[in-house]
Amino acid sequence: MIRFTKVSKQYARGGPALEDLTFHLRRGEFAFLTGPSGAGKSTILKLIYVAERPSSGEVRVDGKSSVTMSRSEIPRLRRRLGVVFQDFRLLDDRTAEQNVAFALEVTGTPSANIAPRVQRALTQVGLASKATALPGELSGGEQQRVAIARALVNDPLVLLADEPTGNLDERATRGIFQLLRDINSSGTAVLMATHDLDLVRNTNLRTLELNHGRLVFDSAAADDPGAVQ
Amino acid sequence: MSLALREALRAFQRTPMLSLLSVTTIAFSLFAFGLYGLVALNLRNALQQVEDRVEVRGFVAAGTAPEAVSAAVGDVAIFPEVGDVRLVTETQALERARRELREFADVFEPGILPASIEVRMKPGFRDPQTVRTVARRLEAYDFIDDVRFGEEWVENLYRLRTIASAAGIALGLTFAFVAMIIIGSTIRMAVLARSREIAIMRLVGATDGFIRLPFLIEGFLKGLLGGVLALVLTWIAFEVSGRWVMQVTYFEPLVAVAGVAGGALLGLLGSAVSVGRHLRKV
Ligand SMILES: Nc1ncnc2c1ncn2[C@@H]1O[C@H](COP(=O)(O)OP(=O)(O)OP(=O)(O)O)[C@@H](O)[C@H]1O
Ligand SMILES: [Mg+2]
């Protein structure tokens, strides 16, 4: 569903961020992206949600190729992706449910459908009781749950998480991680960039390890050589 | 659409000072434009009145046969440039002088004032060139002693009008440009104030058109409000001038509406440029 083929990325200002990267993430799969700071984890996620384009090679997401995609096709693709970040990126002057509803309102969802879908997404992340709280009234873990609910409310194919637990303590980290696994087990693929090696080691989930923009280890390739060409 | 309108109104609500500031700056630049417009309009009207009086007068030699004079009047009347020709007889000239200069009524004796042919030009033929041509033709009759048409005066009038319209166009363009820059930068502030929201909209898949719409509405509304405020200010200036300085003419309703619509259009264009630049950048 997400396929990188010989992808290199060079930012306009800066050295090479990714070099000759090839991998495939299947529908419904869970994978970690790991590697030291500056290895290119965020860059991979940006290429998937088309905030950046590859300098060479091809990124295919749900059948759409980075080579042929026009600017006007990007919004439609993004509606099938959910993205969350370390810093939550919520609107501080809106309640939890308004933040979640925002994603539906701005993508033209009929207003009658909005409230029930918001309700469902908030229930899924375990925050139905805090629907009317402002972000400032929520803990970091709860704010990240709101952000995840916003990412899920459009029923995405894949949830892209860029260090979602980077700002959280251990307990909240475990909670968010468990939530991401639950979401994955209900069918949504998850690609999670993380620094938290304890989290990675304690699971047997697929891990893509980067260093200096190169893929240095793919646990799927170890047991299934077909996953990395 | 209703969401975009709600977002645009919310922007006013959330940053009332910034909104007020942008509406008043727009209003004041349009007000300056409007004031200039009023001055130009009244200057034009004044010139028009003066122009209406442009007149060539040929004095008839004493003892000319009346038939010759009325034949000449008939000839002159069919010149294409000529609007109206009148014969003022000696008696009429005397009566007029006595009426207009009552204090000197006794001084005017019969025979002191010559008869004359008075020519008024058609509108559009009052430029110095044409006036002079008609004066020459009148002069060609041998019973015409002298022709007067205030040559210098006509030329000055024309020069004033040319300068006035050139200055009007230059100032008008400058004001419109300044108004657009001001609107553009207030919208840019509004865009920056909401850059977080815009980033999230894009992330969740809102189209550029959708993101742009509330700002366009906001710019349009600000321009419209600024235009209405400017209209109120010029009306006040007009009333004040009418009461204390001199009676002047106000814009016709259609011109006033066009002015307000112009404000709205400036707001729309200014915000389109700002938002477009922001969206292209990120
Ligand atoms: N917009 C940009 N312009 C120029 N260089 C960039 C840009 N974004 C990232 N880079 C560079 O690309 C490389 C990879 O960055 P990236 O953000 O993908 O790393 P990362 O693995 O996410 O790091 P971290 O763990 O610190 O978030 C780095 O060397 C970084 O300096
Ligand atoms: Mg990163």
Coordinates of C-alpha atoms and ligand atoms in Angstrom, one line a residue:
Chain A
M1 CA 0.0 0.0 0.0
I2 CA 3.0 2.3 0.7
R3 CA 5.9 1.5 -1.5
F4 CA 9.2 3.3 -1.7
T5 CA 11.3 2.5 -4.7
K6 CA 14.9 3.7 -4.8
V7 CA 13.9 6.9 -3.1
S8 CA 16.5 9.6 -2.5
K9 CA 15.7 13.0 -1.0
Q10 CA 17.9 16.0 -1.0
Y11 CA 16.4 19.2 0.6
A12 CA 16.9 22.4 -1.3
R13 CA 19.1 23.6 1.6
G14 CA 21.0 20.7 3.3
G15 CA 22.8 17.5 2.5
P16 CA 21.1 14.2 1.4
A17 CA 18.3 13.2 3.8
L18 CA 17.5 9.9 2.3
E19 CA 19.5 7.7 -0.1
D20 CA 18.3 4.9 -2.3
L21 CA 15.5 3.7 0.0
T22 CA 13.3 0.8 -0.9
F23 CA 10.6 -0.8 1.3
H24 CA 7.0 -1.8 1.3
L25 CA 4.4 -1.3 4.0
R26 CA 1.3 -3.6 3.6
R27 CA -2.3 -2.8 4.3
G28 CA -3.0 -3.3 8.0
E29 CA 0.7 -3.6 8.9
F30 CA 2.3 -2.0 12.0
A31 CA 5.9 -0.9 11.6
F32 CA 8.4 1.2 13.6
L33 CA 10.8 3.7 12.0
T34 CA 13.9 4.0 14.2
G35 CA 17.3 5.5 13.9
P36 CA 19.3 8.4 15.4
S37 CA 18.3 12.0 15.2
G38 CA 18.6 13.2 11.6
A39 CA 18.5 9.7 10.1
G40 CA 15.5 10.7 8.0
K41 CA 12.4 9.3 9.8
S42 CA 10.4 12.4 9.6
T43 CA 11.4 12.8 6.0
I44 CA 9.9 9.4 5.1
L45 CA 6.6 10.4 6.7
K46 CA 6.6 13.7 4.9
L47 CA 7.1 11.9 1.6
I48 CA 4.1 9.7 2.4
Y49 CA 1.8 12.6 3.1
V50 CA 3.3 14.6 0.3
A51 CA 4.6 17.5 2.3
E52 CA 7.8 16.8 0.3
R53 CA 8.5 15.1 -3.0
P54 CA 11.4 12.7 -3.6
S55 CA 14.4 14.0 -5.5
S56 CA 14.6 10.7 -7.3
G57 CA 12.8 7.3 -7.2
E58 CA 9.1 6.8 -6.6
V59 CA 6.8 6.9 -3.6
R60 CA 3.5 5.1 -4.2
V61 CA 0.7 5.5 -1.7
D62 CA -2.6 3.7 -2.2
G63 CA -1.9 3.4 -5.9
K64 CA -0.9 7.1 -6.3
S65 CA 2.6 7.7 -7.6
S66 CA 4.7 10.7 -6.5
V67 CA 6.0 10.9 -10.1
T68 CA 2.6 11.6 -11.7
M69 CA 0.6 13.1 -8.8
S70 CA -0.5 16.7 -9.4
R71 CA -0.8 19.3 -6.7
S72 CA -4.6 19.2 -6.8
E73 CA -4.6 15.5 -6.0
I74 CA -2.8 15.9 -2.7
P75 CA -5.8 16.8 -0.5
R76 CA -7.8 13.8 -1.7
L77 CA -4.8 11.5 -0.8
R78 CA -4.4 13.1 2.6
R79 CA -8.0 12.4 3.5
R80 CA -7.0 8.8 3.4
L81 CA -4.1 9.3 5.8
G82 CA -4.0 10.2 9.5
V83 CA -1.0 12.0 10.8
V84 CA 0.0 12.7 14.4
F85 CA 3.0 14.5 15.8
Q86 CA 5.1 14.8 19.0
D87 CA 3.6 18.3 19.6
F88 CA -0.1 17.3 19.1
R89 CA -0.9 20.3 16.9
L90 CA -4.3 21.0 18.3
L91 CA -6.1 24.3 18.1
D92 CA -6.0 25.7 21.6
D93 CA -9.2 27.7 21.3
R94 CA -11.4 24.7 20.4
T95 CA -12.6 21.9 22.5
A96 CA -11.6 18.3 22.0
E97 CA -14.7 17.5 19.9
Q98 CA -14.3 20.7 17.9
N99 CA -10.7 19.8 17.1
V100 CA -11.8 16.4 15.9
A101 CA -14.8 17.9 14.0
F102 CA -12.5 20.4 12.3
A103 CA -11.0 17.6 10.2
L104 CA -14.4 16.7 8.9
E105 CA -15.7 20.2 8.4
V106 CA -12.8 21.3 6.3
T107 CA -13.0 18.3 4.0
G108 CA -16.6 18.9 3.2
T109 CA -18.4 16.3 5.3
P110 CA -22.1 16.8 5.5
S111 CA -22.8 18.4 8.9
A112 CA -25.4 15.8 9.9
N113 CA -22.6 13.1 9.8
I114 CA -20.1 15.0 11.8
A115 CA -21.3 14.7 15.4
P116 CA -21.8 10.9 15.4
R117 CA -18.4 10.4 13.8
V118 CA -16.7 12.7 16.2
Q119 CA -18.4 10.9 19.1
R120 CA -17.2 7.5 17.7
A121 CA -13.6 8.7 17.2
L122 CA -13.4 10.1 20.8
T123 CA -14.8 6.9 22.2
Q124 CA -12.3 4.9 20.3
V125 CA -9.4 6.8 21.9
G126 CA -11.1 6.7 25.3
L127 CA -11.8 10.4 25.7
A128 CA -15.6 10.5 25.3
S129 CA -15.9 12.0 28.8
K130 CA -13.6 14.9 27.9
A131 CA -15.3 16.0 24.7
T132 CA -15.9 19.5 25.8
A133 CA -12.5 20.1 27.4
L134 CA -10.0 22.6 25.8
P135 CA -6.5 21.3 25.1
G136 CA -5.2 23.4 27.9
E137 CA -7.4 21.5 30.3
L138 CA -6.0 18.1 29.2
S139 CA -2.8 16.2 30.0
G140 CA -0.2 15.5 27.3
G141 CA -1.4 12.0 26.9
E142 CA -5.0 13.1 26.6
Q143 CA -4.1 15.8 24.1
Q144 CA -2.3 13.1 22.0
R145 CA -5.5 11.0 22.1
V146 CA -7.5 14.0 20.8
A147 CA -4.9 14.3 17.9
I148 CA -5.2 10.6 17.2
A149 CA -9.0 10.9 17.2
R150 CA -8.7 13.7 14.7
A151 CA -6.4 11.5 12.5
L152 CA -8.8 8.6 12.7
V153 CA -12.1 10.4 12.1
N154 CA -11.7 10.2 8.3
D155 CA -11.2 6.4 8.6
P156 CA -7.6 6.4 7.2
L157 CA -5.8 3.5 5.5
V158 CA -2.7 4.3 7.6
L159 CA -1.9 6.3 10.7
L160 CA 1.5 8.0 10.4
A161 CA 2.9 8.9 13.8
D162 CA 6.0 11.0 14.1
E163 CA 7.4 10.4 17.6
P164 CA 3.9 10.4 19.2
T165 CA 5.2 9.7 22.6
G166 CA 8.2 12.0 22.5
N167 CA 6.6 14.5 24.9
L168 CA 5.0 11.9 27.3
D169 CA 6.1 10.1 30.4
E170 CA 6.4 6.4 30.6
R171 CA 2.9 5.7 31.7
A172 CA 1.3 7.9 29.1
T173 CA 3.7 6.5 26.5
R174 CA 2.5 2.9 27.2
G175 CA -1.1 4.1 27.0
I176 CA -0.7 5.8 23.6
F177 CA 1.3 2.8 22.3
Q178 CA -1.4 0.4 23.4
L179 CA -4.0 2.6 21.7
L180 CA -2.0 2.5 18.4
R181 CA -1.9 -1.2 18.6
D182 CA -5.6 -1.4 19.2
I183 CA -6.2 0.8 16.2
N184 CA -3.9 -1.4 14.2
S185 CA -5.7 -4.5 15.2
S186 CA -9.0 -3.0 14.0
G187 CA -7.4 -2.9 10.5
T188 CA -5.6 0.5 10.2
A189 CA -1.9 0.3 9.2
V190 CA 0.4 2.2 11.5
L191 CA 3.8 3.7 10.7
M192 CA 5.4 5.1 13.9
A193 CA 8.7 6.9 14.1
T194 CA 10.2 6.7 17.5
H195 CA 13.3 7.1 19.6
D196 CA 12.1 4.9 22.3
L197 CA 14.1 1.7 21.8
D198 CA 12.6 0.1 24.9
L199 CA 9.2 0.3 23.3
V200 CA 10.6 -1.3 20.1
R201 CA 12.6 -4.1 21.8
N202 CA 9.7 -5.3 24.0
T203 CA 7.6 -6.1 20.9
N204 CA 8.0 -8.3 17.9
L205 CA 6.6 -5.7 15.5
R206 CA 8.3 -4.9 12.2
T207 CA 11.2 -2.4 12.6
L208 CA 12.7 -0.3 9.9
E209 CA 16.0 1.2 11.1
L210 CA 17.6 4.1 9.4
N211 CA 21.0 5.7 9.6
H212 CA 22.2 8.7 7.6
G213 CA 19.3 8.4 5.3
R214 CA 19.9 4.7 4.5
L215 CA 17.8 1.7 5.5
V216 CA 20.2 -0.3 7.6
F217 CA 17.9 -2.9 9.0
D218 CA 14.4 -4.2 8.3
S219 CA 13.1 -6.9 10.6
A220 CA 10.6 -8.1 8.0
A221 CA 13.5 -8.7 5.5
A222 CA 15.2 -11.0 8.1
D223 CA 12.3 -13.5 8.1
D224 CA 10.9 -12.5 4.6
P225 CA 13.6 -11.5 2.1
G226 CA 10.9 -10.5 -0.4
A227 CA 9.9 -7.4 1.7
V228 CA 13.1 -5.6 0.8
Q229 CA 14.3 -5.8 -2.8
Chain B
M1 CA -19.9 28.3 2.0
S2 CA -21.7 28.8 5.3
L3 CA -18.7 27.4 7.1
A4 CA -16.4 29.7 5.2
L5 CA -18.6 32.7 6.1
R6 CA -18.6 31.5 9.8
E7 CA -14.8 31.2 9.7
A8 CA -14.5 34.7 8.2
L9 CA -16.8 36.2 10.9
R10 CA -15.0 34.3 13.6
A11 CA -11.8 36.0 12.4
F12 CA -13.4 39.4 13.2
Q13 CA -14.5 38.0 16.6
R14 CA -11.2 36.6 17.5
T15 CA -9.0 39.5 16.6
P16 CA -11.4 42.5 16.9
M17 CA -8.6 45.1 17.3
L18 CA -6.7 43.9 14.2
S19 CA -10.0 43.8 12.2
L20 CA -11.0 47.2 13.4
L21 CA -7.5 48.5 12.4
S22 CA -7.7 47.0 9.0
V23 CA -11.2 48.3 8.3
T24 CA -10.2 51.8 9.4
T25 CA -7.0 51.9 7.4
I26 CA -9.0 50.8 4.4
A27 CA -11.7 53.4 5.2
F28 CA -9.1 56.2 5.5
S29 CA -7.3 55.4 2.3
L30 CA -10.7 55.2 0.5
F31 CA -11.7 58.4 2.3
A32 CA -8.7 60.2 0.9
F33 CA -9.6 58.8 -2.5
G34 CA -13.2 59.9 -2.0
L35 CA -12.2 63.4 -0.8
Y36 CA -10.0 63.8 -3.9
G37 CA -12.9 62.5 -6.0
L38 CA -15.2 65.1 -4.5
V39 CA -12.7 67.9 -5.1
A40 CA -12.3 66.7 -8.7
L41 CA -16.0 66.4 -9.2
N42 CA -16.6 69.9 -8.0
L43 CA -13.7 71.3 -9.9
R44 CA -15.1 69.7 -13.0
N45 CA -18.6 71.1 -12.4
A46 CA -17.2 74.6 -11.8
L47 CA -15.2 74.4 -15.0
Q48 CA -18.3 73.1 -16.8
Q49 CA -20.2 76.2 -15.7
V50 CA -17.4 78.5 -16.8
E51 CA -17.1 76.7 -20.0
D52 CA -20.9 77.0 -20.7
R53 CA -20.3 80.7 -20.8
V54 CA -17.6 80.6 -23.5
E55 CA -18.8 83.0 -26.0
V56 CA -17.5 84.8 -29.1
R57 CA -18.7 88.3 -29.6
G58 CA -18.5 90.2 -32.8
F59 CA -19.2 93.9 -32.8
V60 CA -21.2 95.3 -35.7
A61 CA -20.0 98.5 -37.3
A62 CA -22.5 101.4 -37.0
G63 CA -24.8 101.9 -39.9
T64 CA -24.7 98.3 -41.2
A65 CA -27.9 97.3 -42.9
P66 CA -29.9 95.0 -40.6
E67 CA -30.5 92.5 -43.5
A68 CA -26.8 92.0 -43.8
V69 CA -26.5 91.3 -40.1
S70 CA -29.4 88.9 -39.9
A71 CA -28.0 87.1 -43.0
A72 CA -24.7 86.7 -41.2
V73 CA -26.5 85.4 -38.1
G74 CA -28.2 82.8 -40.3
D75 CA -24.8 81.8 -41.8
V76 CA -23.1 81.5 -38.4
A77 CA -25.9 79.5 -37.0
I78 CA -25.2 76.6 -39.4
F79 CA -21.5 76.3 -38.4
P80 CA -21.2 72.8 -36.9
E81 CA -19.4 74.1 -33.9
V82 CA -22.0 76.7 -33.0
G83 CA -24.7 76.1 -30.6
D84 CA -26.6 79.3 -30.4
V85 CA -26.3 82.7 -32.1
R86 CA -28.0 85.9 -31.0
L87 CA -28.2 89.3 -32.4
V88 CA -28.0 92.0 -29.8
T89 CA -29.2 95.3 -31.3
E90 CA -27.9 98.7 -30.2
T91 CA -31.1 99.2 -28.2
Q92 CA -30.9 95.8 -26.5
A93 CA -27.2 96.4 -25.7
L94 CA -28.2 99.7 -24.1
E95 CA -31.0 98.2 -22.1
R96 CA -28.8 95.4 -20.9
A97 CA -26.0 97.8 -19.8
R98 CA -28.5 100.0 -18.0
R99 CA -30.0 97.0 -16.2
E100 CA -26.7 95.4 -15.2
L101 CA -24.9 98.6 -14.2
R102 CA -27.8 100.5 -12.6
E103 CA -25.4 103.0 -11.0
F104 CA -24.3 104.2 -14.3
A105 CA -27.7 104.1 -16.1
D106 CA -27.4 107.8 -16.9
V107 CA -24.0 107.5 -18.5
F108 CA -25.2 105.2 -21.3
E109 CA -26.7 107.2 -24.1
P110 CA -28.2 105.8 -27.2
G111 CA -25.6 105.1 -29.8
I112 CA -22.8 104.6 -27.3
L113 CA -22.9 100.8 -27.5
P114 CA -22.5 98.9 -30.8
A115 CA -24.8 96.1 -31.8
S116 CA -23.2 92.7 -31.6
I117 CA -23.5 89.1 -32.7
E118 CA -23.1 86.7 -29.7
V119 CA -22.1 83.1 -30.4
R120 CA -22.1 80.3 -28.0
M121 CA -20.2 77.1 -28.8
K122 CA -21.7 73.6 -28.7
P123 CA -20.4 71.4 -25.9
G124 CA -17.3 69.6 -27.0
F125 CA -16.3 72.6 -29.3
R126 CA -15.1 74.9 -26.5
D127 CA -11.4 74.3 -26.8
P128 CA -9.2 77.3 -27.7
Q129 CA -8.5 76.0 -31.2
T130 CA -12.2 75.8 -32.3
V131 CA -13.1 79.0 -30.5
R132 CA -10.4 80.8 -32.4
T133 CA -11.5 79.4 -35.8
V134 CA -15.0 80.6 -35.3
A135 CA -13.8 84.0 -34.2
R136 CA -11.7 84.3 -37.4
R137 CA -14.7 83.4 -39.5
L138 CA -16.8 86.0 -37.8
E139 CA -14.1 88.5 -38.2
A140 CA -14.1 87.9 -42.0
Y141 CA -17.4 89.7 -42.4
D142 CA -16.4 93.3 -43.3
F143 CA -19.1 94.9 -41.2
I144 CA -17.7 93.2 -38.1
D145 CA -15.4 95.8 -36.4
D146 CA -13.9 93.7 -33.7
V147 CA -14.1 90.2 -32.2
R148 CA -13.6 89.3 -28.6
F149 CA -13.5 85.8 -27.1
G150 CA -11.1 86.1 -24.1
E151 CA -8.4 84.0 -25.8
E152 CA -6.1 83.8 -22.9
W153 CA -8.8 83.0 -20.5
V154 CA -10.0 80.1 -22.6
E155 CA -6.5 78.7 -22.8
N156 CA -5.9 78.9 -19.1
L157 CA -9.2 77.2 -18.4
Y158 CA -8.1 74.3 -20.6
R159 CA -4.7 74.0 -19.1
L160 CA -6.2 73.9 -15.6
R161 CA -8.5 71.1 -16.7
T162 CA -5.7 69.1 -18.2
I163 CA -3.6 69.5 -15.1
A164 CA -6.5 68.6 -12.9
S165 CA -7.4 65.4 -14.7
A166 CA -3.7 64.3 -14.9
A167 CA -3.3 64.9 -11.2
G168 CA -6.6 63.1 -10.5
I169 CA -5.6 60.0 -12.3
A170 CA -2.1 59.9 -10.7
L171 CA -3.5 60.5 -7.2
G172 CA -6.3 58.1 -7.7
L173 CA -4.0 55.3 -8.8
T174 CA -1.7 56.0 -5.9
F175 CA -4.5 55.8 -3.4
A176 CA -5.9 52.6 -4.9
F177 CA -2.4 51.0 -4.8
V178 CA -1.9 52.1 -1.2
A179 CA -5.3 50.8 -0.2
M180 CA -4.5 47.5 -1.8
I181 CA -1.2 47.2 0.0
I182 CA -2.8 48.0 3.3
I183 CA -5.5 45.4 2.8
G184 CA -3.0 42.9 1.6
S185 CA -0.8 43.3 4.7
T186 CA -3.7 43.2 7.2
I187 CA -4.9 40.0 5.5
R188 CA -1.3 38.7 5.7
M189 CA -1.4 39.3 9.4
A190 CA -4.7 37.5 9.6
V191 CA -3.2 34.6 7.6
L192 CA -0.1 34.5 9.9
A193 CA -2.4 34.6 13.0
R194 CA -4.1 31.5 11.6
S195 CA -1.1 29.7 10.1
R196 CA -1.5 26.9 12.6
E197 CA -5.1 26.3 11.5
I198 CA -4.1 26.5 7.8
A199 CA -1.3 23.9 8.4
I200 CA -3.8 21.6 10.1
M201 CA -6.4 22.1 7.3
R202 CA -3.8 21.1 4.7
L203 CA -2.7 18.1 6.8
V204 CA -6.2 16.7 7.0
G205 CA -6.8 17.2 3.3
A206 CA -8.6 20.5 2.9
T207 CA -8.2 21.9 -0.7
D208 CA -6.5 25.2 -1.3
G209 CA -9.7 26.7 -2.6
F210 CA -11.4 25.8 0.7
I211 CA -8.6 27.3 2.7
R212 CA -8.6 30.4 0.7
L213 CA -12.4 31.1 0.7
P214 CA -12.7 32.4 4.3
F215 CA -9.8 34.8 3.8
L216 CA -11.3 36.1 0.5
I217 CA -14.7 36.6 2.3
E218 CA -12.8 38.3 5.2
G219 CA -11.0 40.6 2.7
F220 CA -14.2 41.3 0.8
L221 CA -16.1 42.2 4.0
K222 CA -13.3 44.4 5.3
G223 CA -13.1 46.2 2.0
L224 CA -16.9 46.6 2.0
L225 CA -17.0 47.9 5.5
G226 CA -14.1 50.2 4.8
G227 CA -15.9 51.4 1.7
V228 CA -19.1 52.1 3.6
L229 CA -17.2 53.9 6.4
A230 CA -15.3 56.0 3.8
L231 CA -18.6 56.9 2.2
V232 CA -19.9 58.1 5.6
L233 CA -16.7 60.1 6.1
T234 CA -17.0 61.8 2.7
W235 CA -20.6 62.5 3.4
I236 CA -19.6 64.2 6.7
A237 CA -16.9 66.1 4.9
F238 CA -19.5 67.1 2.2
E239 CA -22.0 68.3 4.9
V240 CA -19.3 70.2 6.8
S241 CA -18.1 71.9 3.6
G242 CA -21.6 72.7 2.6
R243 CA -22.3 74.4 5.9
W244 CA -19.0 76.2 6.4
V245 CA -17.1 76.6 3.2
M246 CA -19.2 76.4 0.0
Q247 CA -22.0 74.5 -1.6
V248 CA -20.6 71.5 -3.4
T249 CA -22.0 68.6 -5.3
Y250 CA -22.0 65.0 -3.8
F251 CA -21.4 61.8 -5.8
E252 CA -24.4 60.4 -7.6
P253 CA -25.8 57.2 -6.0
L254 CA -24.3 55.0 -8.7
V255 CA -20.8 56.4 -8.2
A256 CA -21.1 56.0 -4.4
V257 CA -22.1 52.3 -4.9
A258 CA -19.2 51.9 -7.3
G259 CA -16.9 53.4 -4.7
V260 CA -18.0 50.9 -2.0
A261 CA -17.8 48.0 -4.5
G262 CA -14.3 49.2 -5.4
G263 CA -13.4 48.9 -1.7
A264 CA -14.8 45.4 -1.6
L265 CA -12.9 44.5 -4.8
L266 CA -9.6 46.0 -3.4
G267 CA -10.2 43.9 -0.2
L268 CA -10.8 40.8 -2.3
L269 CA -7.7 41.3 -4.5
G270 CA -5.5 42.2 -1.6
S271 CA -6.4 39.1 0.3
A272 CA -6.2 36.9 -2.8
V273 CA -2.6 38.0 -3.3
S274 CA -1.7 37.5 0.4
V275 CA -3.3 34.1 0.8
G276 CA -2.0 32.9 -2.6
R277 CA 1.5 33.8 -1.6
H278 CA 1.2 32.1 1.8
L279 CA -0.3 28.9 0.2
R280 CA 2.4 28.7 -2.4
K281 CA 5.1 29.1 0.2
V282 CA 4.1 26.1 2.5
Ligands
LIG1 N1 13.2 21.3 5.5 C1 14.5 20.9 5.5 N2 15.4 21.5 4.9 C2 16.7 21.1 4.9 N3 17.1 20.0 5.5 C3 16.2 19.3 6.2 C4 14.9 19.7 6.3 N4 14.2 18.8 7.0 C5 15.1 17.9 7.4 N5 16.3 18.2 6.9 C6 17.6 17.4 7.1 O1 17.3 16.1 6.6 C7 17.9 15.1 7.5 C8 16.8 14.2 8.0 O2 15.9 14.9 8.8 P1 14.6 14.2 9.5 O3 13.8 15.3 10.1 O4 14.0 13.3 8.5 O5 15.3 13.3 10.6 P2 14.7 12.5 11.8 O6 15.1 11.1 11.6 O7 13.2 12.7 11.8 O8 15.3 13.2 13.1 P3 14.7 13.4 14.5 O9 14.8 12.1 15.2 O10 15.6 14.4 15.2 O11 13.3 13.9 14.3 C9 18.6 15.9 8.6 O12 19.9 16.0 8.3 C10 17.9 17.3 8.5 O13 18.8 18.3 8.9
MG2 MG 11.9 13.7 13.1

